[in-house]
Coordinates of C-alpha atoms in Angstrom, one line a residue:
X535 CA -15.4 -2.3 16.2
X536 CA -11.9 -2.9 17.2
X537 CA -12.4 -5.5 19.7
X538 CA -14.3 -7.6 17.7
X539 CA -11.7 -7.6 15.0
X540 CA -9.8 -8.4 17.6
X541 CA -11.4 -11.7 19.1
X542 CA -11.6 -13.1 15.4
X543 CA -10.5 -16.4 15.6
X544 CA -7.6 -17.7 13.1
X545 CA -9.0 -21.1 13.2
X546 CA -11.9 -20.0 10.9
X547 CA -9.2 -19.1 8.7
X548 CA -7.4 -22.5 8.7
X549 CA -7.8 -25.3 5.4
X550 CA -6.1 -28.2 4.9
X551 CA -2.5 -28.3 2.5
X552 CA -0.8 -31.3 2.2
X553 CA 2.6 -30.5 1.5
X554 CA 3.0 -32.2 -1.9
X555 CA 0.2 -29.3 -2.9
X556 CA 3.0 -26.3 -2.0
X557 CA 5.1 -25.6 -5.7
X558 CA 8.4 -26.3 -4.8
X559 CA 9.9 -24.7 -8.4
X560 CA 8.3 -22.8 -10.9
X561 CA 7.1 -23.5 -13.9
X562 CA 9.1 -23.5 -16.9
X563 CA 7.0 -20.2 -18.4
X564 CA 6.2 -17.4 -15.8
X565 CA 2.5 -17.0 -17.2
X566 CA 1.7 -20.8 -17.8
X567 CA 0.2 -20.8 -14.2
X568 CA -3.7 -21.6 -13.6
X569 CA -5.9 -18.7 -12.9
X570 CA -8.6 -19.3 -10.2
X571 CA -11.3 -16.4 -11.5
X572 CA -13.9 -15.8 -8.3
X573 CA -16.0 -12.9 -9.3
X574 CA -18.6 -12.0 -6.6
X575 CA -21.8 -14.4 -6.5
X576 CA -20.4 -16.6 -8.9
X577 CA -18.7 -20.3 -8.9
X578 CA -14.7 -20.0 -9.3
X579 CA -12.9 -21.8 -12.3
X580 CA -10.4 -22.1 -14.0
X581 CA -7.9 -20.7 -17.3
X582 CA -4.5 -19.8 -17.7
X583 CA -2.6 -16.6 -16.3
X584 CA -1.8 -15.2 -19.8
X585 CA -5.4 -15.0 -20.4
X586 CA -5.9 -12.9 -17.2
X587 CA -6.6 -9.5 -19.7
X588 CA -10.0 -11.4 -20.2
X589 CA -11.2 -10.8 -17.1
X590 CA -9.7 -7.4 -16.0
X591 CA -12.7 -4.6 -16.6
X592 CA -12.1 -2.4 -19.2
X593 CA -9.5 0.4 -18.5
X594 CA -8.2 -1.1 -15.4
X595 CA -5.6 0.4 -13.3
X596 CA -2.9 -2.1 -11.9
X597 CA -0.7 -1.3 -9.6
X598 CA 2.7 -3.4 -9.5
X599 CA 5.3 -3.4 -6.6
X600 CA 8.7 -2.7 -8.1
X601 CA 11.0 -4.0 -5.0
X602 CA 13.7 -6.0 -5.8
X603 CA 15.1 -9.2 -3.6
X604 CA 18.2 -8.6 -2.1
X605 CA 20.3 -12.0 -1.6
X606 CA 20.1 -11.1 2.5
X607 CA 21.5 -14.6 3.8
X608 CA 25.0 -14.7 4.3
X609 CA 26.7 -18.0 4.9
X610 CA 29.9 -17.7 7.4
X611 CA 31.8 -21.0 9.0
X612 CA 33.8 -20.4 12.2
X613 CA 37.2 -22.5 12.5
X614 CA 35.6 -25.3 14.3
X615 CA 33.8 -25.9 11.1
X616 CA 30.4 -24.3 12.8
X617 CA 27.4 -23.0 10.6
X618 CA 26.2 -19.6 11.5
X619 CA 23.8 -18.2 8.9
X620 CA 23.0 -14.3 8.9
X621 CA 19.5 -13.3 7.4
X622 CA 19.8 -9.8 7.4
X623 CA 15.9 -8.4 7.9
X624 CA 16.3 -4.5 8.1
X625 CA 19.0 -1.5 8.5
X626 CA 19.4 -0.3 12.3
X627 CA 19.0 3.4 10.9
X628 CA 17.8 5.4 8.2
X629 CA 13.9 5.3 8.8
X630 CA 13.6 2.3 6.5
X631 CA 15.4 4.0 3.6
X632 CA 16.5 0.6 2.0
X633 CA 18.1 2.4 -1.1
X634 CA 20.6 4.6 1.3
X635 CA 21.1 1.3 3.2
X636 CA 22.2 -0.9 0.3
X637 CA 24.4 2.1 -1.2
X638 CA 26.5 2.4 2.2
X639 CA 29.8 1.6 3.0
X640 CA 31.4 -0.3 5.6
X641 CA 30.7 -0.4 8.0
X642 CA 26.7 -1.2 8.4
X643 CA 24.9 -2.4 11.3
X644 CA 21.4 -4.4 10.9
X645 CA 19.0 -6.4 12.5
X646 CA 19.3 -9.9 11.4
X647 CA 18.4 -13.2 12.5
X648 CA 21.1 -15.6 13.3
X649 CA 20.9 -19.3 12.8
X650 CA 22.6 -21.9 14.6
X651 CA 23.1 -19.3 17.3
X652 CA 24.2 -21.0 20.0
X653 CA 27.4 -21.6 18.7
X654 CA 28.5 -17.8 18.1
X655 CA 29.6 -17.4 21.8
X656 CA 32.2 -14.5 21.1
X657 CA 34.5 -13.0 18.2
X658 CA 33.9 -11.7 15.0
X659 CA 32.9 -14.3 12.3
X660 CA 34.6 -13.6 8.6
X661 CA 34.5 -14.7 4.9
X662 CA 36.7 -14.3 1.6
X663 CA 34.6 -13.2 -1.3
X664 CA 35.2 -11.7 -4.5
X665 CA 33.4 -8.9 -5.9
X666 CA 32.0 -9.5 -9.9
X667 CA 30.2 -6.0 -10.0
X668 CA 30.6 -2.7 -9.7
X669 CA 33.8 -0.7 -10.2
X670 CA 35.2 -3.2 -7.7
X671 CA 34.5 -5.7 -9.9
X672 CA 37.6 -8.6 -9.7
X673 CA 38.3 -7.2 -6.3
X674 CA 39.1 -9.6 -3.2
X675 CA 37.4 -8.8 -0.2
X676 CA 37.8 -10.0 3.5
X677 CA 34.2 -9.5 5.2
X678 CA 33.6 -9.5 8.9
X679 CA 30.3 -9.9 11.2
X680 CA 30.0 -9.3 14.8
X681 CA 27.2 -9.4 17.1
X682 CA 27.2 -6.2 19.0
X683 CA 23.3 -7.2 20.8
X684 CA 21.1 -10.2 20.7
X685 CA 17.5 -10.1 22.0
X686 CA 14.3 -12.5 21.4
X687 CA 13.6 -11.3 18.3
X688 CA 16.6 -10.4 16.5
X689 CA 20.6 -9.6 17.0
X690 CA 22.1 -6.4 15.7
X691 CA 25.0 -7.5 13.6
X692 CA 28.1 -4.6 12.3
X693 CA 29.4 -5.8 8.8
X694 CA 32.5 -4.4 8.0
X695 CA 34.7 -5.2 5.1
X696 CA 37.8 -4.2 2.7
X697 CA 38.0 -2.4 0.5
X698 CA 35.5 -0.1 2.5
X699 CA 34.2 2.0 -0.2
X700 CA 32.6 -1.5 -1.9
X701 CA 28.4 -0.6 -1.6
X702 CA 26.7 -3.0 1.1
X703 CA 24.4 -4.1 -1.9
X704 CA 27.6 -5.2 -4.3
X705 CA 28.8 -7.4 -0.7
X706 CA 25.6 -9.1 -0.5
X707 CA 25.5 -9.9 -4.3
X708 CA 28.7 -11.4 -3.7
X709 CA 28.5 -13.5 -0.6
X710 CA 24.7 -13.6 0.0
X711 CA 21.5 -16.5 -1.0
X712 CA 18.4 -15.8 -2.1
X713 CA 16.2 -16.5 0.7
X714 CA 13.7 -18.7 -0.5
X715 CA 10.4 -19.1 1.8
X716 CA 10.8 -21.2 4.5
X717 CA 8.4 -24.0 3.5
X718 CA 10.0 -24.6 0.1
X719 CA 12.6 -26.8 2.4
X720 CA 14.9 -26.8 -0.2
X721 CA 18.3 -24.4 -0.7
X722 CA 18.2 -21.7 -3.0
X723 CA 19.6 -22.9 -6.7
X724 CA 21.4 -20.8 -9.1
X725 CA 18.3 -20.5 -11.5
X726 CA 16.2 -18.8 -8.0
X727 CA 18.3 -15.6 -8.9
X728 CA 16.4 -14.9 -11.5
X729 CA 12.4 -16.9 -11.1
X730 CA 12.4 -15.7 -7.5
X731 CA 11.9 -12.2 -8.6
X732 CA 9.6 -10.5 -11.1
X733 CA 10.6 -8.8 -14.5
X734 CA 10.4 -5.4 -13.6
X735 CA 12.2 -5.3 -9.8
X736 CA 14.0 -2.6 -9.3
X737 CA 14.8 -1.4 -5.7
X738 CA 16.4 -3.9 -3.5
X739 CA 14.9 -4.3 0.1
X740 CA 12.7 -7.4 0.4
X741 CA 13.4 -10.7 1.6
X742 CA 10.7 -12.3 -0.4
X743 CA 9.1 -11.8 -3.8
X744 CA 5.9 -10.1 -4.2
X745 CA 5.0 -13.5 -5.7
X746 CA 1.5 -12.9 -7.5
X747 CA 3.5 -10.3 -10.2
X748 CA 6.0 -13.7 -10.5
X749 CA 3.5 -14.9 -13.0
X750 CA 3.9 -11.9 -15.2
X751 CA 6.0 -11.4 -18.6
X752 CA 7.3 -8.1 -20.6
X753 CA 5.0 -9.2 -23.3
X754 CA 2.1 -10.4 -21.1
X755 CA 2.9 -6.5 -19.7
X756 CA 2.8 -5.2 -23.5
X757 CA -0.7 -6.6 -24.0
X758 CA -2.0 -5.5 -21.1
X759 CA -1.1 -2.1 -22.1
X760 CA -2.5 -2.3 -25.7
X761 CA -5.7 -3.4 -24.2
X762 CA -5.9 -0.2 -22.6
X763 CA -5.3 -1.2 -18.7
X764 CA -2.9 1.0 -16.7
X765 CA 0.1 0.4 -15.0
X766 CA 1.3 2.2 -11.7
X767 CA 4.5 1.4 -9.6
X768 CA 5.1 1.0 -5.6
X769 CA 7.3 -0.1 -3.4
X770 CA 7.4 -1.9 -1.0
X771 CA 10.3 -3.8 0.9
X772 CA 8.5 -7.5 1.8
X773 CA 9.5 -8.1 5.4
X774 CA 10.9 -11.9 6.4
X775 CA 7.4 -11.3 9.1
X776 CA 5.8 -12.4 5.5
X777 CA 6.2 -15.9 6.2
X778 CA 5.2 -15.6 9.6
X779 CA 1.6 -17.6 10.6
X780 CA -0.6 -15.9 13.3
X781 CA 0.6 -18.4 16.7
X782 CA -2.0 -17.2 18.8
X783 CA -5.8 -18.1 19.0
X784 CA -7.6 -14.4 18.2
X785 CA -5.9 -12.1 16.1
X786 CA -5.4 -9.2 18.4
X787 CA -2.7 -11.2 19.8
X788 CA -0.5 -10.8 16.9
X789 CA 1.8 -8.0 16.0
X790 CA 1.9 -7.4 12.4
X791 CA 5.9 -6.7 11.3
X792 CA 6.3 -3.8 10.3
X793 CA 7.7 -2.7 6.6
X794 CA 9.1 0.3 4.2
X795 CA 6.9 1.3 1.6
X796 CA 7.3 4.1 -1.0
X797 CA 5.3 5.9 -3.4
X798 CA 6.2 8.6 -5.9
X799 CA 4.1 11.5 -6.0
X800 CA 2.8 11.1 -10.0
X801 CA 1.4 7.8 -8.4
X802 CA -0.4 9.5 -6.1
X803 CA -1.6 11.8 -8.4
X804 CA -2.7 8.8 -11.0
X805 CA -4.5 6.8 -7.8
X806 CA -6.4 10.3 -7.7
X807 CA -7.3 10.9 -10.6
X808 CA -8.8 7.1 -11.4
X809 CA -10.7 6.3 -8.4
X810 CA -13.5 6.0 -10.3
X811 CA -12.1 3.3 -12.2
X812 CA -11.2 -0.5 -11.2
X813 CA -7.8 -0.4 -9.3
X814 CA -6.4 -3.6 -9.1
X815 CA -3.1 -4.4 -7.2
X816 CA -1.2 -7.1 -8.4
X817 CA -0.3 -8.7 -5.1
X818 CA -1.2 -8.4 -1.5
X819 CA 2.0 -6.5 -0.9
X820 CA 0.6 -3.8 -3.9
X821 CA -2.6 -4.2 -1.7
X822 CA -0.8 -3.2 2.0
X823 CA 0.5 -0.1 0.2
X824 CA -2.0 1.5 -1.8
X825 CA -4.5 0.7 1.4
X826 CA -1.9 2.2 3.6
X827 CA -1.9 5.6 1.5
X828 CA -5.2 5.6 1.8
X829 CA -5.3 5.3 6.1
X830 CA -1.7 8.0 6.4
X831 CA -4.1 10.5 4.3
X832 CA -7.0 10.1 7.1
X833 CA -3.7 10.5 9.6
X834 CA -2.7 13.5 8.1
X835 CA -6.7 14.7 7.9
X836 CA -7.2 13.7 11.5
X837 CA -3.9 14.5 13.1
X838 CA -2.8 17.4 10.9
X839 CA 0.7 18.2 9.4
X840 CA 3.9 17.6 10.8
X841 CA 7.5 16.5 10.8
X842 CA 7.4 13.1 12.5
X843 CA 8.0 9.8 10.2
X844 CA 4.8 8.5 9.0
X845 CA 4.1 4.7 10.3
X846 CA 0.5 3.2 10.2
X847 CA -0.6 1.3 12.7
X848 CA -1.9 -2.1 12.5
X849 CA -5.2 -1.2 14.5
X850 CA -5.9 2.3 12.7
X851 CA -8.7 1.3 10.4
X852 CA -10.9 -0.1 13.4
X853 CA -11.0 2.9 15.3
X854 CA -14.6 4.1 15.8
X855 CA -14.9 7.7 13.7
X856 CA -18.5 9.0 12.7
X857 CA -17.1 9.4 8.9
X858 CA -13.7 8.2 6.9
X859 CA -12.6 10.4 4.4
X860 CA -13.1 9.5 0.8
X861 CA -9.9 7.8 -1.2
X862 CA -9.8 11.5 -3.1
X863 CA -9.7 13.2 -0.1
X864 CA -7.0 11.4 1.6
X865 CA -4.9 11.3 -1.1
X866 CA -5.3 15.1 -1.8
X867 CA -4.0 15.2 1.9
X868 CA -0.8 13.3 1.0
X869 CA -0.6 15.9 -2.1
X870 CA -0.5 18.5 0.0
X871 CA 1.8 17.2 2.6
X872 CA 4.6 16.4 -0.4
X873 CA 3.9 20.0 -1.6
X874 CA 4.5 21.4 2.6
X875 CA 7.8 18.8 2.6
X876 CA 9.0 19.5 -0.9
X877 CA 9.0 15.7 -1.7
X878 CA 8.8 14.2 -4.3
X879 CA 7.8 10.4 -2.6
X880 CA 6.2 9.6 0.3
X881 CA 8.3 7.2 2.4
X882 CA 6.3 5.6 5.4
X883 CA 6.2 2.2 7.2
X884 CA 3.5 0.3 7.3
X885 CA 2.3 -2.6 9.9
X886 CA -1.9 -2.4 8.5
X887 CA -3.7 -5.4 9.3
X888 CA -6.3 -5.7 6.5
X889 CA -8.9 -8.4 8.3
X890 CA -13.0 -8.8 7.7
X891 CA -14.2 -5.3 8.6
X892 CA -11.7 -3.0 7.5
X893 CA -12.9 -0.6 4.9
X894 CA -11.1 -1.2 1.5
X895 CA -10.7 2.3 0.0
X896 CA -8.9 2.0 -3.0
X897 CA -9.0 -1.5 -4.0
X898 CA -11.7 -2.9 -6.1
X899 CA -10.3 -6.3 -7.1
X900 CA -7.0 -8.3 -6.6
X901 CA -4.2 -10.6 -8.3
X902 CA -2.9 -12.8 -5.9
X903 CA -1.6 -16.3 -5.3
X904 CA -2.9 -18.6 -2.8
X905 CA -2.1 -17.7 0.5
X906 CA -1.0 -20.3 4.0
X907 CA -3.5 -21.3 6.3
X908 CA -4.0 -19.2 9.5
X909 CA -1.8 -16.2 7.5
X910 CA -3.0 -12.4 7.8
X911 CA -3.0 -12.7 3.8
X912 CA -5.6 -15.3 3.8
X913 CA -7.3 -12.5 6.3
X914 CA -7.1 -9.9 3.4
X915 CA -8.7 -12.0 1.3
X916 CA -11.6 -12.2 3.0
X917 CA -12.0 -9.0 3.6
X918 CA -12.0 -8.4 0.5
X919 CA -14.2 -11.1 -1.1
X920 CA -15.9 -12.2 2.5
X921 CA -16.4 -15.7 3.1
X922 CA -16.2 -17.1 -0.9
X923 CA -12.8 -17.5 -0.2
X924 CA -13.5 -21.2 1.0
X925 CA -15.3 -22.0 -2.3
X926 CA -12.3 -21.0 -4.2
X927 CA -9.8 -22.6 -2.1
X928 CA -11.2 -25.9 -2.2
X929 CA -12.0 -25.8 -5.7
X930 CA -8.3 -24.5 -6.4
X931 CA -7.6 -28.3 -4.4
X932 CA -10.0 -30.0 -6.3
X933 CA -8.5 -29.0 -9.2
X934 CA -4.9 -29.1 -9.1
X935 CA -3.8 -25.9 -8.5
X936 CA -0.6 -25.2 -7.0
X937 CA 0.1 -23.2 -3.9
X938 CA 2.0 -21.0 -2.5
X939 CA 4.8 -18.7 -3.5
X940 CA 6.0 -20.4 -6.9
X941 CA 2.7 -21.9 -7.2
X942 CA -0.9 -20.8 -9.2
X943 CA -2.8 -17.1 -9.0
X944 CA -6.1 -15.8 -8.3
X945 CA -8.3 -13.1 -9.8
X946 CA -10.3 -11.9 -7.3
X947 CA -13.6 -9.4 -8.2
X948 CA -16.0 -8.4 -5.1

């Protein structure tokens, strides 16, 4: 099975998107958005996000990813007058444990990429800033980069600043930008602080919004509830690899990125307890997570218990086995492995490729907005909903929808 989901081509995944189609800002109401509705064997169209409770079976489960975007590029001019931007993408240690990172004094060391590169031939680059949170709050600070390794991928950069007992997170909320996607083309504004992340983020790690949960309210939230759906919380810390298309012509050629996710133990225990019900993540980032539970309980079933950090694999769900675990049965695996470890979360990374053929285990529909063409999100899709993907895509053209990170949403129902 794996090498055919390997020699998929990503040109069967491609669709034309003129660029005047891509939302450059959001709308002035988070849940005015259309809502492409594709349920399974039927034509898509077309209503209005704050109607999604319509559509959602009864006593739905929805599962919302609670990370928080950090403002991780940092502007710094050298005396020439050079630009060198720092986009800081991960900590160097910690085993992904964003929250330590952020909390951590100077100084830091991350992998980040550098912009205008070229031009930082030696020497430590620095900037004036003053902190307006925190207990610091008023304080002057002098902050300092330096490049202590560069490779292909990324440099490894040491902050260091004064006062040293300021948190890394209050630095960046200081001197950093939002970093908008890429293919906005367009510099973060002021109002980006607050649209380009959703109402209920929480833990800082992610360099991009978990942008289908953009379209949601506290009040939309509040209805959903009354209705009787279900709402569960996850983590996980979106990776800049988001924006990244697949380059090459088969998809076993790409190497996913790899990112943080966490998930409390009563979440766990909720998943458990409703499988019978219809989970619905609320993103393709909620997706990645609750899917990549599912594969480190058949890890931890397969491979037994033991102390090493918990990463899945992009390839694990093509691997031939006679028979997978059911979702209960994984997840009372993950269960026991808190109760072994005395946690109270499971903290893992993740690099799962979802593409057509991988078993979805916990997922029975999906939120999402409208992915780029030749992504690996557009590949979740389809294997989720198959090849009725197309359909909705081109009506979603036909019809006006906007795409992309601020742009419209789907309901998706297999």
């Amino acid at each position: 099975m794996i090498h055919d989901v390997r020699n998929i081509n990503i040109a069967e995944y491609d669709y034309p998107l003129p660029d005047e189609r891509i939302a450059k800002y959001p709308l002035p109401e988070r849940d005015a958005s259309k809502l492409l509705v594709k349920t399974h064997g039927s034509a898509s169209r077309q209503d209005v996000f704050r109607n999604i409770g319509d559509y959602l079976p009864e006593r739905s489960v929805l599962v919302f990813n609670e990370t928080k975007v950090v403002r991780a590029r940092l502007q710094f001019v050298k005396e020439s007058g050079a630009a060198i931007e720092i986009f800081c993408l991960e900590p160097v240690t910690g085993n992904g444990d964003y929250q330590l990172a952020f909390s951590a004094s100077s100084p830091v060391e991350w992998h980040c990429l550098v912009g205008n590169s070229r031009r930082w031939k030696e020497g430590p680059l620095a900037m004036s800033l003053t902190i307006n949170v925190g207990t610091h709050s008023g304080a002057s600070v002098q902050l300092h980069a330096e490049r202590l390794e560069k490779n292909d991928a990324y440099s490894t950069i040491r902050f260091s600043w004064e006062p040293s007992d300021i948190s890394f997170a209050d630095v960046l909320e200081a001197a950093g930008e939002i970093p908008l996607p890429p293919y906005l083309h367009r510099e973060a504004e002021p109002s980006d602080r607050e649209r380009y992340q959703t109402v209920f983020a929480k833990y800082e790690g992610s360099v991009a919004a978990p942008t289908a949960s953009l379209h949601l309210t506290k009040p939309l939230i509040s209805k959903l509830k009354a209705m009787g759906h279900t709402i569960e919380e996850v983590t996980l810390h979106v990776g800049a690899g988001t924006f990244r298309p697949v380059a090459t012509d088969t998809i076993g050629e790409h190497e996913m990125h790899s990112e943080s996710i966490i998930v409390k133990r009563q979440t766990i225990e909720h998943l458990r307890d409703n499988i019978g019900r219809t989970i619905i993540p609320v993103g393709t980032t909620s997706m990645r997570t609750i899917e990549s539970v599912y594969w480190i309980g058949v890890m931890l079933i397969e491979q037994g218990f033991d102390e090493r950090h918990l990463h899945v694999n992009q390839w694990i769900p093509y691997q031939d086995r006679e028979n997978l675990p059911s979702a209960k049965e994984s997840l009372d695996a993950i269960l026991r492995y808190l109760d072994k470890h005395h946690l109270e979360a499971l903290h893992a990374t993740t690099a799962l490729m979802i593409a057509p053929s991988c078993p979805i285990m916990i997922t029975k529909a999906l939120i999402t907005n409208f992915h780029q063409p030749k992504s690996t999100l557009l590949l979740l899709v389809s294997a989720l909903i198959g090849d009725e993907w197309k359909e909705a895509y081109k009506f979603a053209l036909d019809h006006g929808f906007r795409f992309l990170s601020y742009g419209d949403s789907c309901f998706f129902m297999p």
